[in-house]
Short mmCIF file of C-alpha atoms and ligand atoms in Angstrom, two decimals:
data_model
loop_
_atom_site.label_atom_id
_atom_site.label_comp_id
_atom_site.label_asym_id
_atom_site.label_seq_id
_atom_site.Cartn_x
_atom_site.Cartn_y
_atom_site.Cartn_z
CA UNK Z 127 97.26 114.24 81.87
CA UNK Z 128 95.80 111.44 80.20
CA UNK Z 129 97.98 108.30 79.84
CA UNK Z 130 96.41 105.01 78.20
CA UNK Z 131 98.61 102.20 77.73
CA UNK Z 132 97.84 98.78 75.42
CA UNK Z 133 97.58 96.34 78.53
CA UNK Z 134 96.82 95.93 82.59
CA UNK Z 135 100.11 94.87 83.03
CA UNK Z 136 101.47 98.05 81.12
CA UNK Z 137 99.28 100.01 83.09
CA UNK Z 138 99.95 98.79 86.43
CA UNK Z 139 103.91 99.20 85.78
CA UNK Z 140 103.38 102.93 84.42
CA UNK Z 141 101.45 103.41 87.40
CA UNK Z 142 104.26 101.66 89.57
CA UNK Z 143 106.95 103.83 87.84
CA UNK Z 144 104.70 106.84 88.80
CA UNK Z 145 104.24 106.17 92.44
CA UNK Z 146 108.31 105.45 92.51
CA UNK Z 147 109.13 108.80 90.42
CA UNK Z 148 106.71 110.91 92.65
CA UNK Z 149 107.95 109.52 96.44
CA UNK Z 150 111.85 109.49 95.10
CA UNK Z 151 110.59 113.56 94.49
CA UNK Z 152 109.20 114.27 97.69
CA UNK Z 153 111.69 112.30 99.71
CA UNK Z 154 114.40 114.99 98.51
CA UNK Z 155 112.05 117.63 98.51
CA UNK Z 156 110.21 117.04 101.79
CA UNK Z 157 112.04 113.96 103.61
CA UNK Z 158 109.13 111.86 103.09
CA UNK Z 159 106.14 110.66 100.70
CA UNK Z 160 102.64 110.67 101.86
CA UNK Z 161 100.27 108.74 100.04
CA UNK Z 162 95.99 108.07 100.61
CA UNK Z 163 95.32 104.46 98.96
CA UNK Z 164 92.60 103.63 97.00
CA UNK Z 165 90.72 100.38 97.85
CA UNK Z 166 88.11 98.46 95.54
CA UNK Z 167 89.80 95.63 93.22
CA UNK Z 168 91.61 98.14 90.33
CA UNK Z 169 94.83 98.89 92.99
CA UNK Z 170 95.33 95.25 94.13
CA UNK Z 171 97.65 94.68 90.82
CA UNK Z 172 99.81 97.97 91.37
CA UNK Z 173 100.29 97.33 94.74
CA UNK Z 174 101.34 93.79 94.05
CA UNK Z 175 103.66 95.33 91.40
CA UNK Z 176 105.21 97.73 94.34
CA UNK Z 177 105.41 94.80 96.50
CA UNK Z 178 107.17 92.54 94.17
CA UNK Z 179 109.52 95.31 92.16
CA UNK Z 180 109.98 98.02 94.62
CA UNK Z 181 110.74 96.25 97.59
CA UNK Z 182 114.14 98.30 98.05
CA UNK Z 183 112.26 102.23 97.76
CA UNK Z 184 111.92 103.93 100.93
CA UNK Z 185 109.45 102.66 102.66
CA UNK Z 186 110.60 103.88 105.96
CA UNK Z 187 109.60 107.66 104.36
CA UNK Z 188 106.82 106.78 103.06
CA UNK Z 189 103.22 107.16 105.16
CA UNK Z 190 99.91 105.48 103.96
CA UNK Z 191 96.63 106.51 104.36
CA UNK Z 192 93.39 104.86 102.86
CA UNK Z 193 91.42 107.35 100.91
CA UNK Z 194 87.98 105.58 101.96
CA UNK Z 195 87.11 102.41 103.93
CA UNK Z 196 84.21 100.28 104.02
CA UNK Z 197 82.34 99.98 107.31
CA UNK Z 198 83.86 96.52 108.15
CA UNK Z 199 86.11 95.25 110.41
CA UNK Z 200 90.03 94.98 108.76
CA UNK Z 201 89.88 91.26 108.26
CA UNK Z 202 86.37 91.48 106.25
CA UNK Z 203 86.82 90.09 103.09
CA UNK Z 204 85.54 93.78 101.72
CA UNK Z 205 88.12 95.76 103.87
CA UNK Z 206 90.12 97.80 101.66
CA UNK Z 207 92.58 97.59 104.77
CA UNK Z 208 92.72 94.00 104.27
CA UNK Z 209 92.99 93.64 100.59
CA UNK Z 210 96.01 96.57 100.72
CA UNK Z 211 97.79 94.51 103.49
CA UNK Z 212 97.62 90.88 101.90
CA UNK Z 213 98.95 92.50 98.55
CA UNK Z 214 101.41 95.01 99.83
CA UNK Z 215 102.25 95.70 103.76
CA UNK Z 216 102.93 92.21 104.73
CA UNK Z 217 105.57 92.67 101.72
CA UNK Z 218 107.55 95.81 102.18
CA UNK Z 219 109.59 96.64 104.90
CA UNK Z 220 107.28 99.35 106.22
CA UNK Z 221 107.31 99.98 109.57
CA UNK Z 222 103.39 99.59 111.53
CA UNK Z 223 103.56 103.21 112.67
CA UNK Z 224 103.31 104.70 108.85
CA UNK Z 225 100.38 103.05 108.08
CA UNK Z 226 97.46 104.46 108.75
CA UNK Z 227 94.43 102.01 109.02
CA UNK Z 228 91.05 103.42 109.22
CA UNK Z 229 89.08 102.47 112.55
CA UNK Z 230 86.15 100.74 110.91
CA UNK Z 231 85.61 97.89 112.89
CA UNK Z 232 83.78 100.92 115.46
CA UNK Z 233 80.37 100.30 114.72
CA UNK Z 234 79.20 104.15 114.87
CA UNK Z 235 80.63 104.95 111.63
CA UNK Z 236 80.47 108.61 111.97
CA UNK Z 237 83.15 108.07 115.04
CA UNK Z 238 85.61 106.44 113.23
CA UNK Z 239 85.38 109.06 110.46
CA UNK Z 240 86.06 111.95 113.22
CA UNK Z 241 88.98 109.54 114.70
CA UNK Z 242 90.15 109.17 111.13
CA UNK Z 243 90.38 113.11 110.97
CA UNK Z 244 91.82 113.73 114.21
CA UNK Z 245 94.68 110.90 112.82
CA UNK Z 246 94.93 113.01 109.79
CA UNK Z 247 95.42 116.51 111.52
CA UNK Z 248 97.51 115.33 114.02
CA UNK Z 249 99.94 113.78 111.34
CA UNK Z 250 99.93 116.78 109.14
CA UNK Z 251 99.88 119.05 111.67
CA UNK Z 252 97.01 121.35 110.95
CA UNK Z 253 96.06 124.18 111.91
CA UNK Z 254 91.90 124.31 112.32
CA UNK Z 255 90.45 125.21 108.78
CA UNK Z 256 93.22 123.93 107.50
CA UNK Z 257 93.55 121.02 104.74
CA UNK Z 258 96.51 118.44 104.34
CA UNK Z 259 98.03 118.08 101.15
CA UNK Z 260 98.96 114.01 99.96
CA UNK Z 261 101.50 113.91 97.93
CA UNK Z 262 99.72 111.48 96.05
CA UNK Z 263 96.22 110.62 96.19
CA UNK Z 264 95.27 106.96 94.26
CA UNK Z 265 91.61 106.81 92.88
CA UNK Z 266 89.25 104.34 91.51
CA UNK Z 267 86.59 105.00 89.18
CA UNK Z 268 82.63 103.41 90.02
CA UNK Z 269 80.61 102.55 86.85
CA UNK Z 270 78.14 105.03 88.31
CA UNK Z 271 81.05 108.04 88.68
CA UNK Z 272 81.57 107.35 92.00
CA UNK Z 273 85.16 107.97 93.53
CA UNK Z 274 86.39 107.44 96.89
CA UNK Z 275 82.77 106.67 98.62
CA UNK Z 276 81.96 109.72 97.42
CA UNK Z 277 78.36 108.52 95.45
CA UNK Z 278 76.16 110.54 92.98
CA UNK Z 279 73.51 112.09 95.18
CA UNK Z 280 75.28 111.12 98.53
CA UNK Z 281 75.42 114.18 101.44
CA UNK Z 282 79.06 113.34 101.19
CA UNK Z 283 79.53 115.45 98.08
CA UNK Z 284 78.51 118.74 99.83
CA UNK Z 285 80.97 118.55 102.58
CA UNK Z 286 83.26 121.52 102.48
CA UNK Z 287 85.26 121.49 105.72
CA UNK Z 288 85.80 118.80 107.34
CA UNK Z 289 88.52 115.86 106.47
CA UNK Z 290 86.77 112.44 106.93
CA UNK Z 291 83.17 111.40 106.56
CA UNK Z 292 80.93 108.98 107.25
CA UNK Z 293 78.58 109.02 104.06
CA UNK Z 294 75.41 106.81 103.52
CA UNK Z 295 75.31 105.23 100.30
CA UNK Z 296 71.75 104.25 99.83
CA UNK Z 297 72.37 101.64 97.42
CA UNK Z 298 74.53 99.85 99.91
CA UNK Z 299 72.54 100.45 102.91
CA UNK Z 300 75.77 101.19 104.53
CA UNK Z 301 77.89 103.62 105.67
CA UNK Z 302 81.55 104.23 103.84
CA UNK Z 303 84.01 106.35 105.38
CA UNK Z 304 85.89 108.66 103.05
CA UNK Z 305 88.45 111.97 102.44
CA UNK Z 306 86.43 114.61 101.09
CA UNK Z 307 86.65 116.22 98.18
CA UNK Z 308 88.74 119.36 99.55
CA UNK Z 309 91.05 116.84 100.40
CA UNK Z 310 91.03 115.48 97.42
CA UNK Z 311 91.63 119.15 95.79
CA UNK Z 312 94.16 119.59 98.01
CA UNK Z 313 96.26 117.12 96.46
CA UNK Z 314 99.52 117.63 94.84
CA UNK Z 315 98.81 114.62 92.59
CA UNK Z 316 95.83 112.87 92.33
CA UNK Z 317 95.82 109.86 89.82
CA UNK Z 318 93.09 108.04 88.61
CA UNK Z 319 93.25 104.29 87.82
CA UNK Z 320 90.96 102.17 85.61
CA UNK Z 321 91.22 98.94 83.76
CA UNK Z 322 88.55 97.13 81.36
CA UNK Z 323 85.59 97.35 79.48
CA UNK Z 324 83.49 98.11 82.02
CA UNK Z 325 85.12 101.03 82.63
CA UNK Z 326 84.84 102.16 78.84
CA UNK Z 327 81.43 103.94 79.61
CA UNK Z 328 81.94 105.88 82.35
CA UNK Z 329 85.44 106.82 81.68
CA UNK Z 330 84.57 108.83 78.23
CA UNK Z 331 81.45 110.32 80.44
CA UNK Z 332 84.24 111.63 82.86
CA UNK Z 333 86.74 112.73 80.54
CA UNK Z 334 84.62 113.83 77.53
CA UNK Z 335 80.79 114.04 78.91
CA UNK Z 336 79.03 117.26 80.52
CA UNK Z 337 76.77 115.44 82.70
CA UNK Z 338 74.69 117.54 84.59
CA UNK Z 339 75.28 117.43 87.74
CA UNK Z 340 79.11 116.42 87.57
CA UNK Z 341 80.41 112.93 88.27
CA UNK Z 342 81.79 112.74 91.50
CA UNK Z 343 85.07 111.69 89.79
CA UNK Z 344 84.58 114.93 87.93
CA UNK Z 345 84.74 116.83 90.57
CA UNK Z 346 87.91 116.04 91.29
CA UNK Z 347 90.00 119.09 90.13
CA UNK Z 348 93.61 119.20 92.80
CA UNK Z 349 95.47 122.29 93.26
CA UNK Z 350 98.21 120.39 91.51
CA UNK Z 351 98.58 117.28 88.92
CA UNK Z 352 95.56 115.22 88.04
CA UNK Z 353 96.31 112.26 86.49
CA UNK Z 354 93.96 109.89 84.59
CA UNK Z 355 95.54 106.26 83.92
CA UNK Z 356 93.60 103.64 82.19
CA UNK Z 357 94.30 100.47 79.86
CA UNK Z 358 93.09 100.30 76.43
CA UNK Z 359 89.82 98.99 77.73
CA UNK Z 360 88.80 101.36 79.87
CA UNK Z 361 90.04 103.87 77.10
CA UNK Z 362 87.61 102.32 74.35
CA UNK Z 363 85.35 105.17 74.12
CA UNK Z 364 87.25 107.92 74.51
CA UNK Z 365 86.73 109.45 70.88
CA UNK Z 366 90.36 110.94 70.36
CA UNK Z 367 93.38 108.64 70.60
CA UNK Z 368 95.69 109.05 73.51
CA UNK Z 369 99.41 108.44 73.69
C1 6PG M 483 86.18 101.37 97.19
C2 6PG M 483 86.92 102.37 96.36
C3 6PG M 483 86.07 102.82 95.21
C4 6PG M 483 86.64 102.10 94.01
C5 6PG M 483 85.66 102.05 92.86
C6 6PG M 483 86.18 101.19 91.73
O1 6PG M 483 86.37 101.34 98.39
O2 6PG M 483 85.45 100.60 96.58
O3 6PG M 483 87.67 103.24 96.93
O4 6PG M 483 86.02 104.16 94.98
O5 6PG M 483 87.82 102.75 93.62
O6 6PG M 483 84.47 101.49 93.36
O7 6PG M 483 86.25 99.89 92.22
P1 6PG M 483 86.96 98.72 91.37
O8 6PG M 483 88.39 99.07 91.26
O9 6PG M 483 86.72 97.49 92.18
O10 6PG M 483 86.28 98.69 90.02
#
């Protein structure tokens, strides 16, 4: 599904409403609402929105993950840890123990993305060979295609069993750790968020381009809903109108 809607604000409160509709859902399904975060600065204004609007949902059923981390301690200014917690867990009542914070102050990254497995399979329970499924998975998109960390050309892309990774980005010299993409496929909702112009490009290469090889955002394909959400910006180039 492909949802673009006139303005930010409109977006970020469809993509509120979404978040809301899907955990009320799983709550009575499942007794609880798991959900892997996106970082970057696209998410700041929905979970700002939750924050502010939604402060009465369930956040005592609700468990967060973080769908990729930078390789910084959580009180870097690029922590995605840190810019989720100013703009959302320091204003919901949701208790420590749900939140799942990535260990990336350890400075072997590939530790803290085995520890960040072990977290995950413990959590979901897994059996080995196993993967869990989110209820929700939130994505970015890069201007490159990039989703997650998960880079064009980055080792990252061909991992096909385990959870977590640490994967060198070689334009950032660095280390990210990120879910991979079985995780990803794994999903029972994955939903894609992306606001303004500079989006524009990359979001009608996603949705309507046959790049060869794939986008990393195009290889994102879940067992269940994917969801692309995007303001009229970001949906500029997209040849075909969209509701
Ligand atoms: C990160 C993200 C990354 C992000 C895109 C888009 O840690 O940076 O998880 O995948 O979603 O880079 O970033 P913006 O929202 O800042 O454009």
């Amino acid at each position: 599904m492909v949802r673009a809607l006139s303005t930010p604000a409109d977006l970020f409160r469809a993509a509120a409403d979404e978040f809301v509709r899907l955990g009320r859902a799983a709550i009575a399904a499942r007794g609880r609402f798991v959900v892997a975060l996106s970082g970057g600065s696209t998410p700041r204004s929905l979970y700002s929105l939750l924050a502010k609007d939604y402060a009465d949902f369930s956040w005592t059923r609700t468990f967060l993950f973080f769908g990729d981390e930078r390789h910084v301690p959580p009180d870097h200014p690029d922590s995605n840890y840190r810019m989720v917690n100013e703009s959302f867990l320091t204003k919901v009542p949701i208790p420590a123990s749900n939140v799942f914070r990535v260990g990336a102050e350890s400075p072997d990254a590939a530790a803290a993305a085995s520890d960040y497995e072990g977290k995950l399979r413990a959590f979901f329970k897994l059996p080995p060979g196993e993967f869990p499924v989110f209820d929700l998975i939130l994505l970015g998109l890069g201007p490159d295609g990039h989703t997650a960390s998960l880079f064009p050309d980055s080792a990252g892309l061909e991992e096909h069993s385990r959870l977590v990774i640490a994967n060198w980005v070689e334009k950032f010299k660095t280390h990210r750790i990120s879910i991979t993409l079985p995780v990803l496929n794994h999903a029972d909702e994955a939903m894609f968020l992306a606001s303004g112009p500079d989006k524009a490009a990359m979001v009608h290469e996603i949705l309507e381009g046959n790049h060869e090889p794939p986008y990393p955002a195009q290889l994102v394909q879940p067992d269940g809903k994917l969801v692309w959400m995007m303001d009229a910006a970001a949906a500029a180039k997209l040849s075909h109108r969209l509701t």
